[in-house]
Tab-separated table of C-alpha atoms in Angstrom:
chain	number	residue	atom	x	y	z
A	1	UNK	CA	-149.492	1.923	12.391
A	2	UNK	CA	-148.734	1.255	9.236
A	3	UNK	CA	-150.253	5.032	7.533
A	4	UNK	CA	-148.073	6.451	10.161
A	5	UNK	CA	-143.988	4.864	8.872
A	6	UNK	CA	-145.723	5.826	5.495
A	7	UNK	CA	-145.662	9.139	6.474
A	8	UNK	CA	-143.095	9.173	7.731
A	9	UNK	CA	-141.172	8.554	4.023
A	10	UNK	CA	-143.576	11.103	2.459
A	11	UNK	CA	-146.251	8.682	0.939
A	12	UNK	CA	-149.835	10.168	2.006
A	13	UNK	CA	-148.204	13.045	3.564
A	14	UNK	CA	-149.225	16.302	4.376
A	15	UNK	CA	-149.260	18.324	1.445
A	16	UNK	CA	-148.459	21.990	0.392
A	17	UNK	CA	-149.094	24.247	-2.699
A	18	UNK	CA	-148.753	27.997	-2.146
A	19	UNK	CA	-150.956	29.948	-4.784
A	20	UNK	CA	-148.952	33.252	-6.234
A	21	UNK	CA	-151.707	36.207	-7.135
A	22	UNK	CA	-149.530	36.794	-9.726
A	23	UNK	CA	-145.475	35.010	-10.662
A	24	UNK	CA	-144.510	38.352	-12.803
A	25	UNK	CA	-142.895	40.615	-10.212
A	26	UNK	CA	-139.486	43.800	-9.490
A	27	UNK	CA	-136.821	43.483	-7.079
A	28	UNK	CA	-138.628	45.561	-3.184
A	29	UNK	CA	-141.970	44.375	-4.755
A	30	UNK	CA	-144.709	43.637	-2.418
A	31	UNK	CA	-146.291	40.335	-3.335
A	32	UNK	CA	-149.646	38.253	-2.402
A	33	UNK	CA	-150.340	34.608	-1.686
A	34	UNK	CA	-153.215	31.505	-0.072
A	35	UNK	CA	-150.558	28.945	1.172
A	36	UNK	CA	-152.965	25.833	1.415
A	37	UNK	CA	-152.083	22.807	3.255
A	38	UNK	CA	-153.672	19.556	2.496
A	39	UNK	CA	-154.213	15.908	5.008
A	40	UNK	CA	-152.103	13.346	3.947
A	41	UNK	CA	-153.416	10.035	5.202
A	42	UNK	CA	-153.247	9.941	8.472
A	43	UNK	CA	-153.301	13.320	11.490
A	44	UNK	CA	-149.490	14.924	11.100
A	45	UNK	CA	-148.092	17.558	13.644
A	46	UNK	CA	-146.743	20.286	11.479
A	47	UNK	CA	-144.257	22.133	13.837
A	48	UNK	CA	-143.595	25.174	11.415
A	49	UNK	CA	-143.946	26.385	7.352
A	50	UNK	CA	-141.762	28.462	5.480
A	51	UNK	CA	-141.471	30.268	2.734
A	52	UNK	CA	-138.004	30.954	0.750
A	53	UNK	CA	-137.128	33.134	-1.881
A	54	UNK	CA	-134.579	31.749	-3.380
A	55	UNK	CA	-132.056	31.384	-6.506
A	56	UNK	CA	-129.523	29.585	-7.842
A	57	UNK	CA	-125.973	31.083	-7.378
A	58	UNK	CA	-122.280	29.997	-8.809
A	59	UNK	CA	-119.460	29.827	-6.580
A	60	UNK	CA	-116.485	29.409	-7.665
A	61	UNK	CA	-113.729	27.626	-5.465
A	62	UNK	CA	-110.286	25.412	-5.931
A	63	UNK	CA	-111.424	22.280	-7.443
A	64	UNK	CA	-113.389	25.247	-9.625
A	65	UNK	CA	-117.285	26.190	-9.913
A	66	UNK	CA	-120.028	24.786	-9.701
A	67	UNK	CA	-123.519	25.682	-8.896
A	68	UNK	CA	-125.807	25.766	-5.688
A	69	UNK	CA	-129.266	27.066	-4.314
A	70	UNK	CA	-129.302	30.591	-1.649
A	71	UNK	CA	-131.517	31.891	0.110
A	72	UNK	CA	-131.707	35.655	-0.319
A	73	UNK	CA	-133.930	36.210	2.304
A	74	UNK	CA	-137.083	33.225	4.466
A	75	UNK	CA	-139.707	33.645	6.429
A	76	UNK	CA	-141.841	31.662	9.132
A	77	UNK	CA	-145.242	31.660	8.733
A	78	UNK	CA	-148.755	30.286	11.252
A	79	UNK	CA	-147.886	28.104	14.888
A	80	UNK	CA	-147.773	25.228	15.671
A	81	UNK	CA	-150.756	22.914	14.109
A	82	UNK	CA	-152.563	19.635	14.173
A	83	UNK	CA	-153.466	17.927	10.616
A	84	UNK	CA	-156.479	16.372	10.003
A	85	UNK	CA	-156.620	13.344	7.401
A	86	UNK	CA	-157.772	15.267	4.240
A	87	UNK	CA	-158.327	17.988	6.081
A	88	UNK	CA	-157.812	21.721	4.065
A	89	UNK	CA	-156.421	24.687	5.534
A	90	UNK	CA	-155.864	27.815	3.210
A	91	UNK	CA	-153.436	30.590	4.817
A	92	UNK	CA	-153.302	33.632	3.416
A	93	UNK	CA	-149.560	35.659	3.008
A	94	UNK	CA	-147.955	38.619	1.928
A	95	UNK	CA	-144.552	39.834	1.741
A	96	UNK	CA	-142.136	41.818	-0.449
A	97	UNK	CA	-139.303	40.589	-2.678
A	98	UNK	CA	-135.578	41.898	-1.227
A	99	UNK	CA	-133.878	44.746	-3.803
A	100	UNK	CA	-131.485	42.700	-4.821
A	101	UNK	CA	-133.660	40.079	-6.188
A	102	UNK	CA	-132.339	38.938	-9.196
A	103	UNK	CA	-133.819	39.909	-13.186
A	104	UNK	CA	-134.100	36.591	-14.904
A	105	UNK	CA	-136.486	38.739	-18.019
A	106	UNK	CA	-134.393	40.315	-20.201
A	107	UNK	CA	-132.810	38.990	-23.787
A	108	UNK	CA	-129.421	37.199	-23.823
A	109	UNK	CA	-127.281	34.663	-25.041
A	110	UNK	CA	-127.438	32.711	-22.242
A	111	UNK	CA	-129.170	33.343	-19.668
A	112	UNK	CA	-128.390	31.017	-16.413
A	113	UNK	CA	-130.793	33.278	-13.273
A	114	UNK	CA	-133.498	31.786	-11.893
A	115	UNK	CA	-135.323	32.658	-9.179
A	116	UNK	CA	-138.005	31.014	-7.217
A	117	UNK	CA	-140.196	30.655	-4.200
A	118	UNK	CA	-139.986	27.524	-2.188
A	119	UNK	CA	-141.841	26.539	0.462
A	120	UNK	CA	-141.562	23.581	2.705
A	121	UNK	CA	-143.450	22.037	6.192
A	122	UNK	CA	-141.913	20.903	8.824
A	123	UNK	CA	-143.629	17.780	9.279
A	124	UNK	CA	-142.604	15.496	13.006
A	125	UNK	CA	-141.232	12.652	11.918
A	126	UNK	CA	-141.653	12.914	8.407
A	127	UNK	CA	-139.972	14.110	5.840
A	128	UNK	CA	-140.321	18.024	4.542
A	129	UNK	CA	-143.520	18.256	1.570
A	130	UNK	CA	-142.563	21.267	-0.242
A	131	UNK	CA	-143.486	23.164	-3.110
A	132	UNK	CA	-141.446	24.932	-5.353
A	133	UNK	CA	-143.640	28.318	-7.365
A	134	UNK	CA	-140.963	30.111	-10.140
A	135	UNK	CA	-140.794	33.985	-10.152
A	136	UNK	CA	-139.954	36.343	-13.468
A	137	UNK	CA	-138.660	38.770	-12.246
A	138	UNK	CA	-138.473	41.787	-14.102
A	139	UNK	CA	-135.707	44.985	-13.970
A	140	UNK	CA	-136.447	48.462	-12.792
A	141	UNK	CA	-136.942	51.617	-14.543
A	142	UNK	CA	-133.062	52.702	-13.708
A	143	UNK	CA	-132.189	49.046	-14.641
A	144	UNK	CA	-133.563	48.848	-18.087
A	145	UNK	CA	-132.381	52.449	-18.752
A	146	UNK	CA	-128.498	50.932	-18.299
A	147	UNK	CA	-129.455	47.770	-19.869
A	148	UNK	CA	-130.788	49.738	-22.788
A	149	UNK	CA	-127.699	52.140	-23.215
A	150	UNK	CA	-125.411	49.073	-23.389
A	151	UNK	CA	-127.806	48.105	-26.500
A	152	UNK	CA	-127.094	51.867	-27.738
A	153	UNK	CA	-123.650	52.290	-27.228
A	154	UNK	CA	-122.965	49.087	-29.186
A	155	UNK	CA	-123.604	46.400	-26.518
A	156	UNK	CA	-124.722	43.296	-26.932
A	157	UNK	CA	-125.561	41.326	-24.121
A	158	UNK	CA	-124.151	37.514	-23.842
A	159	UNK	CA	-124.600	35.571	-20.545
A	160	UNK	CA	-125.955	36.649	-17.438
A	161	UNK	CA	-125.152	34.428	-14.058
A	162	UNK	CA	-125.662	35.008	-10.285
A	163	UNK	CA	-122.568	34.112	-7.388
A	164	UNK	CA	-122.280	34.189	-4.902
A	165	UNK	CA	-120.721	37.067	-2.055
A	166	UNK	CA	-120.880	41.181	-1.802
A	167	UNK	CA	-120.558	44.000	-3.882
A	168	UNK	CA	-118.951	46.226	-1.883
A	169	UNK	CA	-118.436	49.537	-3.167
A	170	UNK	CA	-117.275	53.145	-1.712
A	171	UNK	CA	-120.711	54.217	-1.654
A	172	UNK	CA	-122.987	51.456	-1.277
A	173	UNK	CA	-122.209	47.410	-0.779
A	174	UNK	CA	-125.058	44.662	-1.246
A	175	UNK	CA	-126.916	42.819	1.303
A	176	UNK	CA	-128.163	38.895	-0.017
A	177	UNK	CA	-125.055	37.263	0.349
A	178	UNK	CA	-125.408	36.940	-4.238
A	179	UNK	CA	-125.147	39.503	-6.758
A	180	UNK	CA	-126.236	39.310	-10.368
A	181	UNK	CA	-123.750	39.641	-13.234
A	182	UNK	CA	-124.995	40.863	-16.581
A	183	UNK	CA	-121.227	39.898	-18.816
A	184	UNK	CA	-122.139	42.082	-22.875
A	185	UNK	CA	-119.347	42.541	-25.349
A	186	UNK	CA	-118.744	44.806	-28.512
A	187	UNK	CA	-120.729	43.669	-31.499
A	188	UNK	CA	-118.362	45.419	-33.491
A	189	UNK	CA	-114.580	45.008	-32.522
A	190	UNK	CA	-113.073	46.494	-28.820
A	191	UNK	CA	-113.737	49.820	-28.823
A	192	UNK	CA	-110.783	51.416	-26.659
A	193	UNK	CA	-109.367	47.732	-26.770
A	194	UNK	CA	-112.294	46.982	-24.535
A	195	UNK	CA	-113.219	43.490	-24.639
A	196	UNK	CA	-115.923	43.180	-22.224
A	197	UNK	CA	-117.593	44.980	-19.941
A	198	UNK	CA	-120.091	43.211	-16.440
A	199	UNK	CA	-122.697	45.102	-15.189
A	200	UNK	CA	-123.869	44.477	-11.587
A	201	UNK	CA	-127.089	46.709	-10.738
A	202	UNK	CA	-128.177	47.311	-6.758
A	203	UNK	CA	-130.818	48.985	-6.188
A	204	UNK	CA	-131.801	50.411	-3.376
A	205	UNK	CA	-135.777	52.427	-2.354
A	206	UNK	CA	-135.207	55.699	-3.958
A	207	UNK	CA	-131.625	54.597	-6.342
A	208	UNK	CA	-129.657	51.712	-7.517
A	209	UNK	CA	-126.427	51.398	-7.654
A	210	UNK	CA	-124.591	49.900	-10.841
A	211	UNK	CA	-120.839	48.942	-10.380
A	212	UNK	CA	-119.354	47.919	-13.910
A	213	UNK	CA	-115.840	45.698	-14.165
A	214	UNK	CA	-114.183	46.670	-17.810
A	215	UNK	CA	-111.888	44.804	-18.756
A	216	UNK	CA	-109.578	45.602	-20.940
A	217	UNK	CA	-107.202	44.374	-23.210
A	218	UNK	CA	-103.684	44.367	-22.819
A	219	UNK	CA	-105.313	46.322	-18.990
A	220	UNK	CA	-106.452	44.656	-15.678
A	221	UNK	CA	-109.281	44.870	-15.040
A	222	UNK	CA	-111.160	48.176	-13.394
A	223	UNK	CA	-113.886	48.648	-11.594
A	224	UNK	CA	-116.191	51.548	-11.394
A	225	UNK	CA	-119.422	52.590	-10.327
A	226	UNK	CA	-122.062	55.490	-10.976
A	227	UNK	CA	-125.621	55.673	-9.171
A	228	UNK	CA	-129.361	56.167	-10.962
A	229	UNK	CA	-131.800	58.454	-8.320
A	230	UNK	CA	-135.368	56.145	-9.771
A	231	UNK	CA	-136.929	60.375	-9.195
A	232	UNK	CA	-133.991	61.242	-11.966
A	233	UNK	CA	-133.686	58.261	-14.860
A	234	UNK	CA	-133.303	59.630	-17.992
A	235	UNK	CA	-131.481	57.296	-21.043
A	236	UNK	CA	-129.600	59.854	-22.420
A	237	UNK	CA	-128.564	60.812	-19.365
A	238	UNK	CA	-127.368	57.038	-18.886
A	239	UNK	CA	-125.988	56.529	-21.959
A	240	UNK	CA	-123.589	59.066	-21.519
A	241	UNK	CA	-122.296	59.022	-18.523
A	242	UNK	CA	-122.317	55.131	-19.303
A	243	UNK	CA	-120.306	55.778	-22.061
A	244	UNK	CA	-118.167	58.349	-20.402
A	245	UNK	CA	-116.593	55.781	-17.493
A	246	UNK	CA	-116.271	52.958	-20.394
A	247	UNK	CA	-114.483	55.155	-22.806
């Protein structure tokens, strides 16, 4: 009985560990994992197993900005089971990352982007056991070309973060409940009065939408957008497009 009481507060309870085939992924990519559940000191009933794709988002409020965890997508795995003391179960799992998963792998002055897989066991009468696995998310070719074009146009990536909310434009809208902002500034003074450019991306299966926020001196912020077809990614053309839109 004493062991059951300890297990109910997490001491000697069952543990979960998700082993990813790779932590290096792209938005929208399928990933494979093995979920390993290890029994504790006593028999425990597992009423559910959930995996969640998580990120850290900035929330703007009247009391100031703050950061909180945000679920981009969630998956439920397996059925109810009883785990004997010391027993080990291995469950294969595969899923696809949300196409709007924020990018973590780039060079920025200040990168506040974090993405991970959180695995949790729902254990009857006990604290949930959980496991957290960081992910390295790389840009698709369209996003990569946009970032290279901004560099060619004389802009430097200063900051990246993820904000809570949705993006909306006449031809597209986001669905994940959060969006990433890449904040660029001109390296040699404000060109055409531009002080800052923020890029946000909404990738789909065959194209990526780009929402561009322009901060110009002596003028209010403005928004423009463009769409890049994945089978027509051309760096020179994207450079020309961005230069026309920004200037």
